XYZ file of C-alpha atoms in Angstrom:
443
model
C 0.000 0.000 0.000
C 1.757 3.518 -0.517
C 2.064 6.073 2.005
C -0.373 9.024 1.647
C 1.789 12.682 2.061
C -0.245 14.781 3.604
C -0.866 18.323 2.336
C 2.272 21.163 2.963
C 0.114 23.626 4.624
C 1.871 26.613 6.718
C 5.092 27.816 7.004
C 8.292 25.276 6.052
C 11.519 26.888 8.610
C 14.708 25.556 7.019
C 17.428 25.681 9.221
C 21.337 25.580 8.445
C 24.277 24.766 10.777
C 26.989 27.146 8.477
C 25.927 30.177 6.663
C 28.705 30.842 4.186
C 28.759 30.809 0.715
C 26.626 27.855 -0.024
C 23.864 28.890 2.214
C 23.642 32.877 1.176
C 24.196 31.812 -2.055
C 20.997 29.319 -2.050
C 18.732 31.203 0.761
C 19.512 34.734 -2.169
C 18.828 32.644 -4.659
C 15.000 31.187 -3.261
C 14.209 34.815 -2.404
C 15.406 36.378 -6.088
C 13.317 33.476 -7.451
C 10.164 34.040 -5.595
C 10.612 37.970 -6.415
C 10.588 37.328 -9.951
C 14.464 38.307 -10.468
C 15.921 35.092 -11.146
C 15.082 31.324 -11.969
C 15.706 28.791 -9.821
C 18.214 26.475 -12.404
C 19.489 22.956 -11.098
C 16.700 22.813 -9.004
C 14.682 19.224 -9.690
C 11.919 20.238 -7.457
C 11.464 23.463 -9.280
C 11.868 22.805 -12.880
C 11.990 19.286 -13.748
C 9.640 17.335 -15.137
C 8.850 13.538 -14.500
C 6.839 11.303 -16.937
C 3.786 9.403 -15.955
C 2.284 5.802 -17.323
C 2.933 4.968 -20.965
C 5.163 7.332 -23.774
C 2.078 7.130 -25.798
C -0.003 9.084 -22.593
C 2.388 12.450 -23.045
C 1.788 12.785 -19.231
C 5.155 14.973 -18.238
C 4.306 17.187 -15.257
C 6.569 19.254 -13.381
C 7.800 17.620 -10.390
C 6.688 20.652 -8.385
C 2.956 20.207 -9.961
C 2.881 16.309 -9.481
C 4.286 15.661 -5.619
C 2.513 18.261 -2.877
C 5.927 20.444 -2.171
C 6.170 23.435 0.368
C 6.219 26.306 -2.096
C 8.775 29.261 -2.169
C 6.802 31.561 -0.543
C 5.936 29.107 2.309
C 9.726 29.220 3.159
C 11.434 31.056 6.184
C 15.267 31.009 6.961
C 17.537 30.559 10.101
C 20.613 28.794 11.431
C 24.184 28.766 13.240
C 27.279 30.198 12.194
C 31.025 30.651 13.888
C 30.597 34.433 12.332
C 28.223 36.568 13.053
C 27.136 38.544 9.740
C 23.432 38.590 8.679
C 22.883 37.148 5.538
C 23.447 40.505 2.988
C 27.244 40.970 4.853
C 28.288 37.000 4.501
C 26.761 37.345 0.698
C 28.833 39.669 -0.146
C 32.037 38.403 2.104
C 31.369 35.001 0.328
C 31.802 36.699 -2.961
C 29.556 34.277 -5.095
C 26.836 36.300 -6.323
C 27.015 40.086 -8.139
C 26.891 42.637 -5.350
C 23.866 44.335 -7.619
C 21.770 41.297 -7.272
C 22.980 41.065 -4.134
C 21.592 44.739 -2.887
C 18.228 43.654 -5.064
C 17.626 41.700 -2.263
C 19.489 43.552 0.939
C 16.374 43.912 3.276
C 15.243 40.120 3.541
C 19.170 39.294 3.529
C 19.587 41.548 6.627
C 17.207 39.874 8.633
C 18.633 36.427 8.809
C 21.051 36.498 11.527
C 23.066 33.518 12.505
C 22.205 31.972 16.212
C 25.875 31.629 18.483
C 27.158 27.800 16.868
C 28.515 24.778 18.482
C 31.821 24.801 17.744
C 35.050 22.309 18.310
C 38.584 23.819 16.490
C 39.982 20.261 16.792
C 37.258 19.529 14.429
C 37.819 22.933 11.847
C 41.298 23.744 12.425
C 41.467 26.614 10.026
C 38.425 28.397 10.945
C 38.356 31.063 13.749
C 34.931 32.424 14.650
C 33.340 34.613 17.862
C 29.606 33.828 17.612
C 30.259 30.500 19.331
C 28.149 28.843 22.213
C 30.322 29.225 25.765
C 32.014 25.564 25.819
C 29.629 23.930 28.424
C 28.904 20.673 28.484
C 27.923 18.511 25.605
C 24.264 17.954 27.143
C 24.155 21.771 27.476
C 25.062 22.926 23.732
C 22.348 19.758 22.941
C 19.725 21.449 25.169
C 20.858 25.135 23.884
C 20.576 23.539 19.985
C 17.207 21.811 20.720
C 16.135 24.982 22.117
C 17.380 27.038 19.431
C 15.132 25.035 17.128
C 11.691 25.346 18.982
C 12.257 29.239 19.351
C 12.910 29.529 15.891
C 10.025 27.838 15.240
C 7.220 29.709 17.256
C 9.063 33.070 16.170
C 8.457 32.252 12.792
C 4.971 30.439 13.413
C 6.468 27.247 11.134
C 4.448 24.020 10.802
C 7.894 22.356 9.832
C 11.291 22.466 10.011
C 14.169 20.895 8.174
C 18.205 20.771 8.691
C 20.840 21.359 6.114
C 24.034 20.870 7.262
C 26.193 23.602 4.766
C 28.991 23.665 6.942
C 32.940 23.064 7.134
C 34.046 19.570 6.031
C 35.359 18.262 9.572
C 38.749 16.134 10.254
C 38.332 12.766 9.311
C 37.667 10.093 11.952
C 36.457 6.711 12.341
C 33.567 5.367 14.399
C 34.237 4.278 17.917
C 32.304 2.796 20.411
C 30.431 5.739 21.494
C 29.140 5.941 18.143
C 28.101 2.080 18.403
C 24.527 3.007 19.834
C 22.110 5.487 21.316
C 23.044 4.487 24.806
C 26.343 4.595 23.841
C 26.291 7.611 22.321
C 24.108 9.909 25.091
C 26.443 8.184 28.066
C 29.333 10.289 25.654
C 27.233 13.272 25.872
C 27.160 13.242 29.443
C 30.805 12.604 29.930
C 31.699 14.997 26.910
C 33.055 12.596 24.861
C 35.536 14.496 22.391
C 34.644 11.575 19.401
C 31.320 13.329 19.728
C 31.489 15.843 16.917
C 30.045 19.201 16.680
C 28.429 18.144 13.468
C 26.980 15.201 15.466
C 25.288 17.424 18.260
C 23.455 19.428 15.858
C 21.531 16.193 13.955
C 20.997 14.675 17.394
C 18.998 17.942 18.417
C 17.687 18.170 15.169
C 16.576 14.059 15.055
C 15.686 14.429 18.811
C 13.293 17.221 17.642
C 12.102 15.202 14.551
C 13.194 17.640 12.311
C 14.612 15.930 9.383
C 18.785 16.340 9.049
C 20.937 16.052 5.588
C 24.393 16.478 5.973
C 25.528 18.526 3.168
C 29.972 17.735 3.781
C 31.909 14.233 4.463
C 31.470 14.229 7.816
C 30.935 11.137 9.862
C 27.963 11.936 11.118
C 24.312 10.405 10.220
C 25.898 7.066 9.384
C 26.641 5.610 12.851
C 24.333 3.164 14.323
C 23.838 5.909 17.451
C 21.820 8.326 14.932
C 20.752 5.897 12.624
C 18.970 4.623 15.651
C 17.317 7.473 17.038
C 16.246 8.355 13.682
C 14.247 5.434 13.293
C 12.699 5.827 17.343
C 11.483 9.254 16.434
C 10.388 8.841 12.964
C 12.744 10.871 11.413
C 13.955 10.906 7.674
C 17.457 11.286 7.214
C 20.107 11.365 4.209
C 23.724 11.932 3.648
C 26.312 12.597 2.789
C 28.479 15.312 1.028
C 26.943 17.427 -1.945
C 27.702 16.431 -5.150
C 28.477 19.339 -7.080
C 31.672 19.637 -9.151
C 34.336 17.285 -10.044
C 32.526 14.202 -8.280
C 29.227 15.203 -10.468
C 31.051 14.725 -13.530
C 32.650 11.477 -12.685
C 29.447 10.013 -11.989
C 27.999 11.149 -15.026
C 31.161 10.121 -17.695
C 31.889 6.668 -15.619
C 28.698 5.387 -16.455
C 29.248 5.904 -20.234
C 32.624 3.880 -19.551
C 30.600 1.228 -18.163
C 28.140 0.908 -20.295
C 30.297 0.613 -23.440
C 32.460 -1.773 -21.300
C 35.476 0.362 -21.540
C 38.576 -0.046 -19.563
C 39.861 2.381 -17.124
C 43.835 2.035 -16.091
C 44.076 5.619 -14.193
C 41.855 8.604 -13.394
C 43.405 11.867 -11.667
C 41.684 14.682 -10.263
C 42.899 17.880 -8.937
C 41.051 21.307 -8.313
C 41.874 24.477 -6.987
C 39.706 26.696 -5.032
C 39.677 29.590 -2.523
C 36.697 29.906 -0.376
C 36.423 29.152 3.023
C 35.995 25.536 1.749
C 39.420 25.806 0.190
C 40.940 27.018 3.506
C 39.492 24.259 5.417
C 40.588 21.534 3.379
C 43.986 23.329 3.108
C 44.357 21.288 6.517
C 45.282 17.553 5.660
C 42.894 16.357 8.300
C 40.298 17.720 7.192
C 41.111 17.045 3.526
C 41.073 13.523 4.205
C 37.480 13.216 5.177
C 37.154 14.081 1.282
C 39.252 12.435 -0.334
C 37.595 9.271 0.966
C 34.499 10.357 0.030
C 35.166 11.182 -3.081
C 37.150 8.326 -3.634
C 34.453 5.780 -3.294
C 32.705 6.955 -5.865
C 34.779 5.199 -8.916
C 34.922 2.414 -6.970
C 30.855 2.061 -6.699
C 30.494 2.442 -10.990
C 33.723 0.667 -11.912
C 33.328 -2.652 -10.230
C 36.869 -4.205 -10.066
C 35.419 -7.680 -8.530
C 32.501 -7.804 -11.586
C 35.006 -7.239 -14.019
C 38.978 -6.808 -12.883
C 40.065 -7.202 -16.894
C 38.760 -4.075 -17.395
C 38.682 -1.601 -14.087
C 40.951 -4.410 -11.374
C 43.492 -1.812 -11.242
C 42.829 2.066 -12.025
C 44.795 4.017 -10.457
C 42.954 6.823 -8.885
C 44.307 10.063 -7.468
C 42.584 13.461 -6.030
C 43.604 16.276 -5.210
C 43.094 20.274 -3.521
C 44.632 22.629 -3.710
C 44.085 26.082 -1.608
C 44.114 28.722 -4.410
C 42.674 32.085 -2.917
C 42.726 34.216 -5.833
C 39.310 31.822 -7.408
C 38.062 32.406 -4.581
C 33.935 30.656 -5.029
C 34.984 29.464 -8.585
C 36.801 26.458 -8.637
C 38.525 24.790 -10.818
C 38.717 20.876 -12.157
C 41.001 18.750 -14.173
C 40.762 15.158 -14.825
C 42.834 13.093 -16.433
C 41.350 9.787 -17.533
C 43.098 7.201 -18.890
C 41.112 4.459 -20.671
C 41.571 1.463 -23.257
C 39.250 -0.181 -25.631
C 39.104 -2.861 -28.355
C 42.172 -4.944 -28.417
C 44.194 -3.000 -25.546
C 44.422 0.070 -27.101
C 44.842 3.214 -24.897
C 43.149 6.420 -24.968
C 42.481 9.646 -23.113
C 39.568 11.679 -21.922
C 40.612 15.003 -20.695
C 37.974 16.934 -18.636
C 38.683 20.661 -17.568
C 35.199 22.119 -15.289
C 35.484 25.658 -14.350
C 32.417 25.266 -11.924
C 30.806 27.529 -9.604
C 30.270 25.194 -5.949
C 27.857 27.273 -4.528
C 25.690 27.696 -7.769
C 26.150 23.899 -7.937
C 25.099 23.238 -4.133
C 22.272 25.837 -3.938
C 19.535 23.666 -5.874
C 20.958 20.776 -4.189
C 19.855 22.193 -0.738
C 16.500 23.702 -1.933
C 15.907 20.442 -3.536
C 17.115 17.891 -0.069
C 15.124 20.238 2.181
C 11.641 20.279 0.491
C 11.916 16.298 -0.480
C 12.860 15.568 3.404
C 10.228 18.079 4.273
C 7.987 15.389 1.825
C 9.542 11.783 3.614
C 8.218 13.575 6.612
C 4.777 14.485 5.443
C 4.648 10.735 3.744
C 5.439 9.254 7.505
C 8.918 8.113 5.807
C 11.566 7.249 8.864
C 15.516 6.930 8.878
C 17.823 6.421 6.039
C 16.487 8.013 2.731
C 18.239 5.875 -0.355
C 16.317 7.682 -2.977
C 18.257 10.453 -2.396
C 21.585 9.172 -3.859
C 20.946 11.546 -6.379
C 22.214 14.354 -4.381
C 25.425 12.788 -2.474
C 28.791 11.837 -3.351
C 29.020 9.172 -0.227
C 24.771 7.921 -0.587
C 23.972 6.710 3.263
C 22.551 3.320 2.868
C 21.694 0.531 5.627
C 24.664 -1.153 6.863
C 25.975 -4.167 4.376
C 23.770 -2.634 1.599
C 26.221 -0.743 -1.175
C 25.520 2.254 -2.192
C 24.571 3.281 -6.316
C 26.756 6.044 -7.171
C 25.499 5.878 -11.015
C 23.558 9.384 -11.860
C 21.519 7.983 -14.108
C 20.133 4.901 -11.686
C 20.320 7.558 -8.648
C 17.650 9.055 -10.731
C 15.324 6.680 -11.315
C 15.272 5.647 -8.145
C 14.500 9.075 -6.934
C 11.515 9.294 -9.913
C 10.408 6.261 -9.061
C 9.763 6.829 -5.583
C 8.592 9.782 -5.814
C 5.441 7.927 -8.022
C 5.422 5.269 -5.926
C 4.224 8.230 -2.818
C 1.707 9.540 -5.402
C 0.224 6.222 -6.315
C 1.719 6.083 -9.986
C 3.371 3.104 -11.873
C 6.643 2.482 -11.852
C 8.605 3.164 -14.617
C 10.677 0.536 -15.658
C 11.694 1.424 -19.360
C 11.089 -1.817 -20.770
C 8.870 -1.183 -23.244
C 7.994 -4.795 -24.823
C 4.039 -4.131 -24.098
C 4.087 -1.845 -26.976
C 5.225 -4.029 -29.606
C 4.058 -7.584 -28.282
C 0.323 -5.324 -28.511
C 0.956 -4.136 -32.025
C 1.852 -7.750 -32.783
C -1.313 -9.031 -31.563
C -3.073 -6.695 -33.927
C -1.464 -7.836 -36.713
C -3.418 -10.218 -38.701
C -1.393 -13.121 -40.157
């Protein structure tokens, strides 16, 4: 039977641990859209379309017409930052968007000021930042964050709320036993833990509140059993991890080709260079780890060396970033791809992206917000798969791989998202047209 989603009356709050570039650049860009000064580009939920039944029907709504989505205008801002600028000042520090478009839109900018954030420099090395919650204990920043989200949300009079995490990418680190299970995990709370990461204490307030939590960087986070766990005991959709914007997005869109034509891949490197706060953070090789492995997996999930080691059983695959300051927002891809087809022979594919991140991550968070803001009106709980679409590192249940192919990632999203509105499944078979134009046929 499929879930019914109920209607998205009143307000929808979206709320954002880190308002830097990626979060002016996407809360500017919802408010030029609904003002008529821009279009809302990259953004499934805004202009896609998805087909219905049979070719022959011509059924290809908008997504936004087909599924019951909180609208633009239904949407109010807020969230945490190390800095304290509104929203028009950390625009225009950020440097993404033009200042004139920028100043279009200065009044509704200047209202959205950044609550104090939990903060943990062992976790953000690089970053230094005064609007930061006194270091209490872990239980008190969780009580603070938790009630942080109910103010905002009788201030603003929301119905809903949603969390975005568009914050720093954090040092990398493994799970530990504290992580192991919600007992575990709220005994490390108590005793402050220090494997209990900042980015951790904001989606247990946010789960704890049943406010739905994607985490927008590589941090270990959503996928440990502690807040997989309390995710499912309070009903509460969840996806992760990392936005897939740049380099990653094209990888997942040219390794498919490869695969599908069954060519061979003997090396693929990847450097970029950027210098935005992101750059700075991942200048530090902690930190820069935590990406690199989730950006590594990727290949690894399309190319399957076990399947077929004669053609991808040893690619050699490198990334790199570098910490360029003079791009500043606008970074900067190469990849280097070295393949071989019929008989052996070699070949190259060379690949050079001069991609925006923030214009690339802005739909991505419009989009993750109002579909999680859907799960939860549809009564959907824990780990949302049909969400790959969005994530280089797709959180799946434990022991179940992830599909990092763009092209499945979206028909699996499609699909589900016609499965919640009672519609068939597309499957893209196709033989009932032609085994029913046979049976017309008289012999």
């Amino acid at each position: 039977m499929n879930p019914t989603v109920s209607a998205a009356t009143g307000k929808l709050g979206i709320l954002m641990p880190g308002m830097g570039a990626v979060a002016t650049t996407f809360v500017a860009g919802v408010i030029a859209s609904r003002k008529g000064l821009a279009h809302p580009t990259g953004s499934l939920t805004q202009t896609a379309n998805i087909r219905l039944g049979k070719r022959t029907e011509k059924r290809n709504p908008k997504i936004k017409d087909f599924v019951p989505l909180a609208s633009l205008d239904s949407i109010v801002f807020g969230g945490w930052d190390v800095y304290g600028d509104n929203m028009f000042d950390a625009a225009l520090k950020a440097g993404v968007l033009d200042r004139g478009m920028v100043e279009l839109i200065r009044e509704d900018l200047e209202k959205i000021v950044p609550m104090k954030a939990v903060f943990g420099k062992r976790y953000v090395k690089n970053l230094e930042g005064d609007n930061v919650k006194p270091q209490t204990s872990k239980l008190e920043l969780i009580e603070e964050l938790m009630a942080d989200i109910e103010n905002f949300k009788i201030a603003n009079d929301c119905e809903r709320l949603v969390m975005v995490w568009c914050g720093s990418t954090e040092i990398y680190h493994e799970a530990k036993e504290v992580h192991s299970s919600l007992a575990n995990f709220e005994a490390g709370l108590a005793s402050n833990d220090p494997d209990i990461a900042p980015s951790m204490m904001y989606a247990y307030a946010a789960i704890k509140s049943g406010v739905p939590f994607a985490m927008g960087a590589p941090n270990l986070c959503l996928d440990i059993p502690a807040l997989e766990e309390l995710a499912t005991l309070t009903h509460t959709p969840i996806a992760g991890k990392d936005f897939k914007t740049g380099q990653t997005l094209m990888k997942t869109i040219v390794a498919p080709g490869l695969r599908a034509r069954a060519l061979g891949v003997r090396g693929w490197f990847s450097t970029n260079i950027l210098g935005n706060r992101d750059g700075l953070v991942l200048d530090a090789p902690e930190n820069f780890k935590t990406k690199e492995v989730s950006k590594g997996n990727v290949l690894d999930g399309i190319l399957d060396a076990e399947q077929n080691p004669e053609l991808w059983g040893d690619i050699h695959h490198k990334v790199r970033i570098e910490y360029y300051p003079p791009l500043g927002d606008n970074k900067e891809g190469w990849d280097n791809i070295d393949i071989f087809g019929w008989m052996g022979y070699q070949m190259q594919i060379k690949i050079n992206f001069l991609c925006r991140d923030s214009i690339l991550a802005a739909p991505i968070v419009l989009d993750l917000a109002l579909f999680l803001d859907v799960a939860k009106r549809a009564n959907l709980s824990g780990i949302q798969e049909w969400l790959s679409f969005y994530w280089k590192a797709p959180q799946t249940l434990p022991g179940l791989e992830p599909i990092h192919d763009l092209f499945k990632q979206l028909e699996k999203l499609e699909n589900t998202l016609r499965y919640l509105m009672g519609e068939e499944l597309i499957t893209n078979l196709g033989m009932d047209y032609y085994e029913n134009v046979e049976e017309d046929v008289e012999l």
